[in-house]
mmCIF file of C-alpha atoms in Angstrom:
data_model
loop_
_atom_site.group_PDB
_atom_site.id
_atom_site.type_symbol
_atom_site.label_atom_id
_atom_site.label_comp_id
_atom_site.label_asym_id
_atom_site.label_seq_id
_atom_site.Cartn_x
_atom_site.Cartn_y
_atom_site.Cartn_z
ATOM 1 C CA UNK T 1 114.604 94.626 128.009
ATOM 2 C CA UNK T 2 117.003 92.527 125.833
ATOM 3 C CA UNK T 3 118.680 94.367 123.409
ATOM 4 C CA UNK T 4 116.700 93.538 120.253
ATOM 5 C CA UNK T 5 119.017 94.378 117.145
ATOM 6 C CA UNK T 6 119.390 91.672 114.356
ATOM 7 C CA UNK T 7 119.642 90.476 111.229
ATOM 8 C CA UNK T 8 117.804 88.690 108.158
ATOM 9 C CA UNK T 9 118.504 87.290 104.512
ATOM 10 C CA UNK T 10 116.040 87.526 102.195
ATOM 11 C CA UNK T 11 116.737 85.116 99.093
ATOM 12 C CA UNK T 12 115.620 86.682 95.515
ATOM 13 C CA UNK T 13 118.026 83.560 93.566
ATOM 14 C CA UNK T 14 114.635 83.717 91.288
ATOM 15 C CA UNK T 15 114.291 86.917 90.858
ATOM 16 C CA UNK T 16 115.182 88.617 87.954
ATOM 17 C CA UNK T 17 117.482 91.115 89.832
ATOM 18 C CA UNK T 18 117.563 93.911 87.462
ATOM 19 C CA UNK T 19 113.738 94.020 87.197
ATOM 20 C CA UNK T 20 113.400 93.774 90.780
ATOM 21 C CA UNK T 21 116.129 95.728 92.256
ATOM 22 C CA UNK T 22 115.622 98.797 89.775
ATOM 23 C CA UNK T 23 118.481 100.019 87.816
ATOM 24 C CA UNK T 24 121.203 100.725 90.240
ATOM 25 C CA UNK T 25 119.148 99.452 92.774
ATOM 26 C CA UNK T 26 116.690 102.372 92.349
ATOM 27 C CA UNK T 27 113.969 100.121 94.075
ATOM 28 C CA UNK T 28 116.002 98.877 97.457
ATOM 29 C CA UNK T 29 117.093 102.404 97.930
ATOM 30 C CA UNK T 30 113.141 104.254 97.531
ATOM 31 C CA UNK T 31 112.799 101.217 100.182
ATOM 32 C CA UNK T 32 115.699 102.149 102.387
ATOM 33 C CA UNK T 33 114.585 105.586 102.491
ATOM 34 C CA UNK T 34 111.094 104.417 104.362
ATOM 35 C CA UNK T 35 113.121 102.918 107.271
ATOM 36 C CA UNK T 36 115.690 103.227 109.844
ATOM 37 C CA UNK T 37 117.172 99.761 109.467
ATOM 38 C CA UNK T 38 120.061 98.919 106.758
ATOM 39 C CA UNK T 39 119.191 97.225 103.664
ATOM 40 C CA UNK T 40 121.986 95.906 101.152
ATOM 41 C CA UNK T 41 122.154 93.311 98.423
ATOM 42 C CA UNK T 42 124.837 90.259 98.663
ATOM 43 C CA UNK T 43 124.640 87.853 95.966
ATOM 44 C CA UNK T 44 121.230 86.268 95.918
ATOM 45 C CA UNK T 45 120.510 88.033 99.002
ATOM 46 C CA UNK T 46 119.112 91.020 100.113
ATOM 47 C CA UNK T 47 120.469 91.991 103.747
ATOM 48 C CA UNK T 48 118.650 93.395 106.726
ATOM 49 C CA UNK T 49 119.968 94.733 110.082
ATOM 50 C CA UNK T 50 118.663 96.600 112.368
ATOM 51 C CA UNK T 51 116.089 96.643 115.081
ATOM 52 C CA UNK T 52 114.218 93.554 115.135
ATOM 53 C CA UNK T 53 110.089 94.894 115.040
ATOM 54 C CA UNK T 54 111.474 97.378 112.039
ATOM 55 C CA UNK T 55 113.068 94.175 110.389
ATOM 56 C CA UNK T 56 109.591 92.356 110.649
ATOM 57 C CA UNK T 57 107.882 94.929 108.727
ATOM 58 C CA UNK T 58 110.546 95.499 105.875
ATOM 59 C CA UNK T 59 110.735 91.598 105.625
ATOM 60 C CA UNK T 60 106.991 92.023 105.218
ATOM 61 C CA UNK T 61 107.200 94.334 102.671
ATOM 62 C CA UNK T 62 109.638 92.593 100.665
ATOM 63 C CA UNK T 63 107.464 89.831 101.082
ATOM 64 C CA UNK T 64 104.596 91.606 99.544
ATOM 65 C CA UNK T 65 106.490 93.096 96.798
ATOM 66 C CA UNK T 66 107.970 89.742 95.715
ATOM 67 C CA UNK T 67 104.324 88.031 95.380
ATOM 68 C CA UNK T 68 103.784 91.321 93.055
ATOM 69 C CA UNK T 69 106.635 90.856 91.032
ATOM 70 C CA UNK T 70 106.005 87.424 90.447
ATOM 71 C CA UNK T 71 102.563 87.824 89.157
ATOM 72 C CA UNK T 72 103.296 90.820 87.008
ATOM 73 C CA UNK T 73 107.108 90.654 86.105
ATOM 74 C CA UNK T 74 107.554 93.921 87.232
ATOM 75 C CA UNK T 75 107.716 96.714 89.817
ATOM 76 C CA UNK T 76 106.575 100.137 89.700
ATOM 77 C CA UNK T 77 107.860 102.853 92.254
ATOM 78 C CA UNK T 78 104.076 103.035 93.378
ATOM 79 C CA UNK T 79 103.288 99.549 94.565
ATOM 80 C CA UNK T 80 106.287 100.318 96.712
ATOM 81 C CA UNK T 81 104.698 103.130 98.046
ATOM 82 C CA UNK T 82 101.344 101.729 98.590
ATOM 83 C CA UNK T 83 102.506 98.536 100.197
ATOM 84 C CA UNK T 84 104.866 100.324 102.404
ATOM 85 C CA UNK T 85 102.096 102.453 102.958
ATOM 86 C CA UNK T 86 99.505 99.532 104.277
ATOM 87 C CA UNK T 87 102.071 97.573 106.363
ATOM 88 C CA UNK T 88 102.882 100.651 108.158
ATOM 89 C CA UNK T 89 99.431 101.772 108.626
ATOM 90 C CA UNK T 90 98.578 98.385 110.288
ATOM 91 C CA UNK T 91 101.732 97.647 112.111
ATOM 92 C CA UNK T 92 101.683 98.786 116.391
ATOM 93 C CA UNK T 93 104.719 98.845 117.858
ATOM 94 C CA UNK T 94 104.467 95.249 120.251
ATOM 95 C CA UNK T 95 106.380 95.784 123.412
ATOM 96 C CA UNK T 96 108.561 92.458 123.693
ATOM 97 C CA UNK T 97 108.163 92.172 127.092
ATOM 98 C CA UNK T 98 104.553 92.221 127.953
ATOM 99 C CA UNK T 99 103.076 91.024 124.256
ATOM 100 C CA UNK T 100 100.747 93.900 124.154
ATOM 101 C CA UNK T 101 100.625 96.096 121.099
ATOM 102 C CA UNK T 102 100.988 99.857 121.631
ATOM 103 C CA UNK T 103 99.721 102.123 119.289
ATOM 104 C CA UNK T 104 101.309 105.279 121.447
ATOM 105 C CA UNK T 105 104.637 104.750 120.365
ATOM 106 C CA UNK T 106 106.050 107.389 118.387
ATOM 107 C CA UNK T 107 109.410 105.532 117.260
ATOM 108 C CA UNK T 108 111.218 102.435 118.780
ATOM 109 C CA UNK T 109 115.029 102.477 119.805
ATOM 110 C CA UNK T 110 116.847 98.930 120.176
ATOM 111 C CA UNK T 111 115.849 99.075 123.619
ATOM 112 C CA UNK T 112 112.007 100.278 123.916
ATOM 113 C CA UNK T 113 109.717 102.038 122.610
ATOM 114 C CA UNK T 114 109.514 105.903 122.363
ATOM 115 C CA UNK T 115 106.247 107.389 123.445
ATOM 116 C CA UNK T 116 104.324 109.674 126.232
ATOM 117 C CA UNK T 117 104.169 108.735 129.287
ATOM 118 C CA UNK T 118 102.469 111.264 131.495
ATOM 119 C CA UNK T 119 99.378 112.914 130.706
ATOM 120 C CA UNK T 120 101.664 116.151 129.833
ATOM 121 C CA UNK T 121 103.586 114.030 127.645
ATOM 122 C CA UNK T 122 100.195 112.546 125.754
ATOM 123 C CA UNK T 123 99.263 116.432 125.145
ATOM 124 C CA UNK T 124 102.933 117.598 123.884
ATOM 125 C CA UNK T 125 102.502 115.039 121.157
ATOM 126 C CA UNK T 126 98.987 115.533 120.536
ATOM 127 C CA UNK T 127 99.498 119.430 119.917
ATOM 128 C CA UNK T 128 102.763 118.813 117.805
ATOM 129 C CA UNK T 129 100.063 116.808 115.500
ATOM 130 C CA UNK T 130 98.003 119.288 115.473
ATOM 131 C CA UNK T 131 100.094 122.212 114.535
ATOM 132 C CA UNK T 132 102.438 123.609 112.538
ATOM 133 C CA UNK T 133 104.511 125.255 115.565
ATOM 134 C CA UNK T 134 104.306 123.781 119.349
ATOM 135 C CA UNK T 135 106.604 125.444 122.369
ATOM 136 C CA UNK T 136 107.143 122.833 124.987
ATOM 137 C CA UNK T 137 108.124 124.502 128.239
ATOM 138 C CA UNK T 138 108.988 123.034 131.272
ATOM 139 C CA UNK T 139 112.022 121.706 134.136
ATOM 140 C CA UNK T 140 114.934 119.217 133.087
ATOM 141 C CA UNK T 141 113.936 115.572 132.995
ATOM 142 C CA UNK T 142 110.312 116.193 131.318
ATOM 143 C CA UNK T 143 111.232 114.757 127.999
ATOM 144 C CA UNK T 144 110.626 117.908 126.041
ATOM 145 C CA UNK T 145 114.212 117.113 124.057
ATOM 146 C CA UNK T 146 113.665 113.491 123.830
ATOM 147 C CA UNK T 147 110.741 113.571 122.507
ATOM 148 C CA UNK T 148 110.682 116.479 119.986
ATOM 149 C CA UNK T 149 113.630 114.560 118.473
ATOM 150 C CA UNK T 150 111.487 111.241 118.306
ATOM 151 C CA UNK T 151 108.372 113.332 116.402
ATOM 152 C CA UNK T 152 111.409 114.895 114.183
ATOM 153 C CA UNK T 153 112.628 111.446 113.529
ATOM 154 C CA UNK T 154 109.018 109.673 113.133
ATOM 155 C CA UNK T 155 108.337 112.670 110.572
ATOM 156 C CA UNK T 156 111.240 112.123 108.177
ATOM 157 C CA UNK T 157 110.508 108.148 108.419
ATOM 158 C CA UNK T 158 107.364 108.866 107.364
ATOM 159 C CA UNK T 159 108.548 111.107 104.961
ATOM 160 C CA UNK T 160 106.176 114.085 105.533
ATOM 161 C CA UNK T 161 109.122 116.129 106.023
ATOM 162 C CA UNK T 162 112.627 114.719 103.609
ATOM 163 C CA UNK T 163 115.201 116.682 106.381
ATOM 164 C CA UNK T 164 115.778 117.637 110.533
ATOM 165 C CA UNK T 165 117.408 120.383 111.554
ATOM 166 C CA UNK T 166 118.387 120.317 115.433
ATOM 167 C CA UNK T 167 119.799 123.684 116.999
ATOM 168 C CA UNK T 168 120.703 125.519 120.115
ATOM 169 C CA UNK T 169 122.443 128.543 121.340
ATOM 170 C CA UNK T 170 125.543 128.434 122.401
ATOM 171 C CA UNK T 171 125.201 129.687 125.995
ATOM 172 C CA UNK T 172 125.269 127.777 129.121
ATOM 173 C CA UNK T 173 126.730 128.067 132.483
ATOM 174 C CA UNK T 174 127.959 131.341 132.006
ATOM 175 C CA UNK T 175 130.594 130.108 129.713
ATOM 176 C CA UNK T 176 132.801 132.043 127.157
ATOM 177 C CA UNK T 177 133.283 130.219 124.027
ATOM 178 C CA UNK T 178 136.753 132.186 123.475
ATOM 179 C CA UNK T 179 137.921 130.142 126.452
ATOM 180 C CA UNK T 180 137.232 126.833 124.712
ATOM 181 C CA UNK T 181 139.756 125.497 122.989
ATOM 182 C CA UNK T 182 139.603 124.382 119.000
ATOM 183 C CA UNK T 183 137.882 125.742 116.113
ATOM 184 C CA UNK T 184 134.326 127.372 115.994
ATOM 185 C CA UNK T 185 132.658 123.837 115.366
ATOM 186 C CA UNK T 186 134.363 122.024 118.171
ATOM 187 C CA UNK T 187 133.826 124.633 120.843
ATOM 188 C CA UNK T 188 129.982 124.515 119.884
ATOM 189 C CA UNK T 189 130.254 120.893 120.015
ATOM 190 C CA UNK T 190 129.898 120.469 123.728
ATOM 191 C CA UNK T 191 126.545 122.095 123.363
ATOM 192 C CA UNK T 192 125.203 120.292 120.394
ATOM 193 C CA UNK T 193 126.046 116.727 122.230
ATOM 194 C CA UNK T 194 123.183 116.043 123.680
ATOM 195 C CA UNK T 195 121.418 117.173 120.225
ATOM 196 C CA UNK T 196 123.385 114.049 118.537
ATOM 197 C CA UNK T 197 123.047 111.348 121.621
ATOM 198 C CA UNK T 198 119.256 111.636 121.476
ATOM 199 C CA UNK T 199 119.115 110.800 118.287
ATOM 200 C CA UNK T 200 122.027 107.963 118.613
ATOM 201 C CA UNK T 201 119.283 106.739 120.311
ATOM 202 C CA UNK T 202 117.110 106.429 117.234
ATOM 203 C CA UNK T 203 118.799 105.444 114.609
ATOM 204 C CA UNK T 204 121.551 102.924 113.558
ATOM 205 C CA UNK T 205 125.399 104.619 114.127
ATOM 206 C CA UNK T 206 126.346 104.181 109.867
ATOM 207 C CA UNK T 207 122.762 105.014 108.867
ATOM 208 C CA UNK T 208 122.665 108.594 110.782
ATOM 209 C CA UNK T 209 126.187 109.305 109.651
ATOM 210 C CA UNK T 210 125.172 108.997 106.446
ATOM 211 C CA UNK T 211 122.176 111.130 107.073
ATOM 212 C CA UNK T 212 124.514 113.665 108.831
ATOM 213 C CA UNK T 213 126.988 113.786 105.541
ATOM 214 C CA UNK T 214 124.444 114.747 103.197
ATOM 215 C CA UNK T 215 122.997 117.096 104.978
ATOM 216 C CA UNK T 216 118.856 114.902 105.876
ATOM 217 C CA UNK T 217 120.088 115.949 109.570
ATOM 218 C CA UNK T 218 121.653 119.245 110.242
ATOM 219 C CA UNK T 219 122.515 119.492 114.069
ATOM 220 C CA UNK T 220 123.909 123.305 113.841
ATOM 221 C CA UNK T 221 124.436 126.147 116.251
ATOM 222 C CA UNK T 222 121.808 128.598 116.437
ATOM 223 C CA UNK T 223 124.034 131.666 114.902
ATOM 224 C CA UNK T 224 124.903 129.620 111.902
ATOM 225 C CA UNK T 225 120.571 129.861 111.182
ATOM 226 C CA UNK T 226 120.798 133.095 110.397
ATOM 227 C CA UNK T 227 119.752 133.831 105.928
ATOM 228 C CA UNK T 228 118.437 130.288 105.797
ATOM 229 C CA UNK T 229 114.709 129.272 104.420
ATOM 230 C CA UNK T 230 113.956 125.833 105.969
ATOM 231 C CA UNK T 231 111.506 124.139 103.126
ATOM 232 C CA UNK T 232 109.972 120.424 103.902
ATOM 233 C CA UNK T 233 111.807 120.209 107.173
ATOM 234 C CA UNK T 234 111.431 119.449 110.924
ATOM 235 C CA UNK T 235 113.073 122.011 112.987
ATOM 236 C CA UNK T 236 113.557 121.706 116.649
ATOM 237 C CA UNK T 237 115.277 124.615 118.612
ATOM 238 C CA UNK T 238 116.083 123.411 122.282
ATOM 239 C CA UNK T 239 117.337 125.214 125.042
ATOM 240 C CA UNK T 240 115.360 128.007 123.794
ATOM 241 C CA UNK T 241 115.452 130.165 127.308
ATOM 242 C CA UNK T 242 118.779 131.381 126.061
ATOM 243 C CA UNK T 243 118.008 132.976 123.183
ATOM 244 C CA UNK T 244 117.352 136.800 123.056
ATOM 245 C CA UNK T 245 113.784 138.197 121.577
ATOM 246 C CA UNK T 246 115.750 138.744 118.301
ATOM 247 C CA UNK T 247 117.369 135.337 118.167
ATOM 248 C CA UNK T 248 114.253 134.169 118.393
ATOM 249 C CA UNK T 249 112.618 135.881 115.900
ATOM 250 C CA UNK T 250 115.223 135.265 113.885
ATOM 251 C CA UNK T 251 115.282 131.453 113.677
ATOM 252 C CA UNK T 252 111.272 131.486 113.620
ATOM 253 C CA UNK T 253 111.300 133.442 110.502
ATOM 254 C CA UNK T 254 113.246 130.559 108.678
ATOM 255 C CA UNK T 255 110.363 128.086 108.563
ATOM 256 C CA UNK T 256 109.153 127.655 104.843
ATOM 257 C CA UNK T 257 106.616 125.838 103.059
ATOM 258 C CA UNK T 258 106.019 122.293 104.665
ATOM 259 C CA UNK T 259 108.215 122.487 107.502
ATOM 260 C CA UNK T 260 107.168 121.833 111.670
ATOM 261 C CA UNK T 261 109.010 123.246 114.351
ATOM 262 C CA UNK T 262 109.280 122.691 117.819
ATOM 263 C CA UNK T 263 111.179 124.709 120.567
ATOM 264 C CA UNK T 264 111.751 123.580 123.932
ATOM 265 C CA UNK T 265 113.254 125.209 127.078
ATOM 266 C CA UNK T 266 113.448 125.507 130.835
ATOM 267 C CA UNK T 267 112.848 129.502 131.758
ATOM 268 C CA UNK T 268 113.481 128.464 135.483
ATOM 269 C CA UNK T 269 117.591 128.039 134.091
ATOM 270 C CA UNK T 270 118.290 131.176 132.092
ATOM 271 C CA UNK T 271 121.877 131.530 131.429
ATOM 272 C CA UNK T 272 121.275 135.254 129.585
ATOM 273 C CA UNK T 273 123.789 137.898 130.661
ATOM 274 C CA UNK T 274 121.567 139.472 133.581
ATOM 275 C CA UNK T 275 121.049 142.506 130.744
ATOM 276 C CA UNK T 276 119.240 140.700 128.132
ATOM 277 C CA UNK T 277 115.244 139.403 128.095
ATOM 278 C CA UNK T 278 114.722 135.476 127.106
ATOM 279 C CA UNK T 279 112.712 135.217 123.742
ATOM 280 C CA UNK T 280 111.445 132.276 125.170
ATOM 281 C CA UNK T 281 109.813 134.107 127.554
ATOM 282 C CA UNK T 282 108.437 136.645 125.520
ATOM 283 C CA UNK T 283 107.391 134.729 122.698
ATOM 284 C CA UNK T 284 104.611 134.010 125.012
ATOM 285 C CA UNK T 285 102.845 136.963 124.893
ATOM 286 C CA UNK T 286 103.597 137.200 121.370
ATOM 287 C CA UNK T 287 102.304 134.394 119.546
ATOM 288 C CA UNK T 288 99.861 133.705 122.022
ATOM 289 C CA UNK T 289 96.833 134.272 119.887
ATOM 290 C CA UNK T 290 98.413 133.162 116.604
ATOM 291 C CA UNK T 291 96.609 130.183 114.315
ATOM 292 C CA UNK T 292 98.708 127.012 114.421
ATOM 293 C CA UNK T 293 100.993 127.971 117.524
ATOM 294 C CA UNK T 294 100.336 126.183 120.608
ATOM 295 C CA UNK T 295 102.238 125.926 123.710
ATOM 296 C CA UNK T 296 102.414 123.065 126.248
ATOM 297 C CA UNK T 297 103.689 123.162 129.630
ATOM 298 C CA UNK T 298 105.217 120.667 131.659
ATOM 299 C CA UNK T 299 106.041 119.988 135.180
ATOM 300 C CA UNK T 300 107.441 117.722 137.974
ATOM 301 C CA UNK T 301 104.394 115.529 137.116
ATOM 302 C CA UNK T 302 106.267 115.010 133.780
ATOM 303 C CA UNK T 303 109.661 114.079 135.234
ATOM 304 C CA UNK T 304 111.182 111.327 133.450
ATOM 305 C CA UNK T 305 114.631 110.897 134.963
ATOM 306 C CA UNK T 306 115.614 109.291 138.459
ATOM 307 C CA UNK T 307 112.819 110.148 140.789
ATOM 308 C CA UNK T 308 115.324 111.981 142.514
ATOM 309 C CA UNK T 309 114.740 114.811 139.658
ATOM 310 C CA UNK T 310 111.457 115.243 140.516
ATOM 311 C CA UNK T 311 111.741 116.311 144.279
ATOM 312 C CA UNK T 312 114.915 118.493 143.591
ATOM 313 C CA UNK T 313 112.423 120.692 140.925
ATOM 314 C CA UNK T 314 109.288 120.572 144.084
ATOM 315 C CA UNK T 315 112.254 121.652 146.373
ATOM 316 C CA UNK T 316 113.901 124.675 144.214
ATOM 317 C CA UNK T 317 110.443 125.703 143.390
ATOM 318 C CA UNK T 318 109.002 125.931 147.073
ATOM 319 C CA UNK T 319 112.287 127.995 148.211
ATOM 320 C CA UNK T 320 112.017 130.089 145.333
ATOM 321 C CA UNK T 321 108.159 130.859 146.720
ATOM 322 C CA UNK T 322 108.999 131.346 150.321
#
């Protein structure tokens, strides 16, 4: 698929701009905030760039708000709302090259659209709806990452949660992070990268940056959770095999009032010291029976990747049986 970023102008010459715009633009930012796309005002223009099926609904809204103003001289912080509100409500996501609207997709990258695609997939986003605190479970290449960062990213858009917080343990591969070289940050930054190229993905380069600076994304290693109380926010712990039962417990106790969490992980690639039990694995047992928890497990069925991916998981699985 073409790549589908772009730009528009919007012309507001007869506007009064003050009245419009909001003092210090108070009314193009509350607008900003709705959307992943970068909106700036240039004159007699106000600037859009991003991905092009994003663009079409903030040109819509702008559209909207303009008729408003013009019949009424003014704008109040709740016909934003409420027309944001309607064009998003009404607007699928139209896949560019087959002209057929799909109301699946979770969020749309410049290349696609983000949504299940297996009948695993359908039910991991279904249960994340549905509940407060979902474990997805299952081999590499099954989309539990991508995805859980799409819902986190869908969530904040929508602005039922106002941050994301993205963490992992620092264990892999039996490595020592003494052996690594830099500061504390930049040997955990290896293991956070994958964390930060999913949601590349999802958002425009300057926009996440600026989400990263003040703090609406936190993408942080899991021992740097530890005190915190994590209020109106969409938490996603991945890799979650390598934590130990306390770990766990640990960062599950941070949720607070309004927040979603997901954790994801792969128990069949433990990386543990061979003394130490996988939270992941226990947690199973634990919160099996507990209102609002759900767990969803994938399989090679789910596999995403090359199809490649999906015979090397049926082949370590049937030696691991014989």
């Amino acid at each position: 698929m073409p790549n589908t970023l772009a730009e528009r102008r919007i012309e507001i010459s007869g506007l009064d701009y003050t009245r419009f715009l909001g003092t210090n633009d108070k009314n193009i930012k509350k607008i900003s905030s709705y959307f992943l796309c970068n909106i700036t005002v240039r004159g007699h223009y106000i600037i859009l760039k991003g991905e092009k099926f994003e663009l079409d609904l903030v040109e819509k809204v702008f559209t909207e708000l303009i008729l408003l103003f013009n019949k009424h001289n003014e704008l109040h912080e709740n016909d934003i709302d409420a027309v944001i509100s309607v064009i998003r409500r009404d607007a699928p996501y139209v896949d560019a090259a087959e002209g057929q609207k799909d109301w699946s997709a979770i969020i749309y990258t410049k290349d696609a659209a983000i949504k299940p695609k297996t009948i695993g997939q359908t039910e991991y986003v279904e249960k994340v709806n549905n509940n407060d605190l979902v474990f997805s479970i299952g081999p590499a290449g099954t989309g539990k990452t991508y995805l859980a960062v799409a819902l986190a990213v869908a969530h904040l858009r929508d602005r039922f949660v106002s941050r994301i917080i993205l963490t992992r343990p620092a264990v892999e591969a039996g490595e020592n992070l003494g052996y690594l070289p830099g500061d504390m940050l930049e040997k955990v930054d290896p293991y956070l990268r994958p964390l930060y190229d999913a949601l590349g993905d999802m958002i425009p380069q300057d926009k996440l940056q600026k989400y990263i600076q003040t703090r609406v994304i936190e993408v942080v290693p899991l021992a740097f959770m530890r005190g915190r109380t994590l209020n109106d926010a969409f938490l996603i712990l991945d890799e979650a095999q390598n934590t130990t039962p306390g770990q766990m417990k640990m960062l599950l106790t941070r949720l607070g009032i309004n927040s979603k969490a997901i954790v994801t992980g792969d128990i069949t690639q433990i990386d543990l010291g061979k003394n130490l039990d996988s939270g992941l694995i226990q947690v199973q047992s634990v919160l099996k029976d507990v209102p609002g928890v759900d767990f969803v497990y994938l399989n090679d069925q789910d596999v995403v990747r090359h199809r490649l991916v999906r015979e090397i998981i049926k082949a370590y699985d049937a030696f691991n049986q014989s």
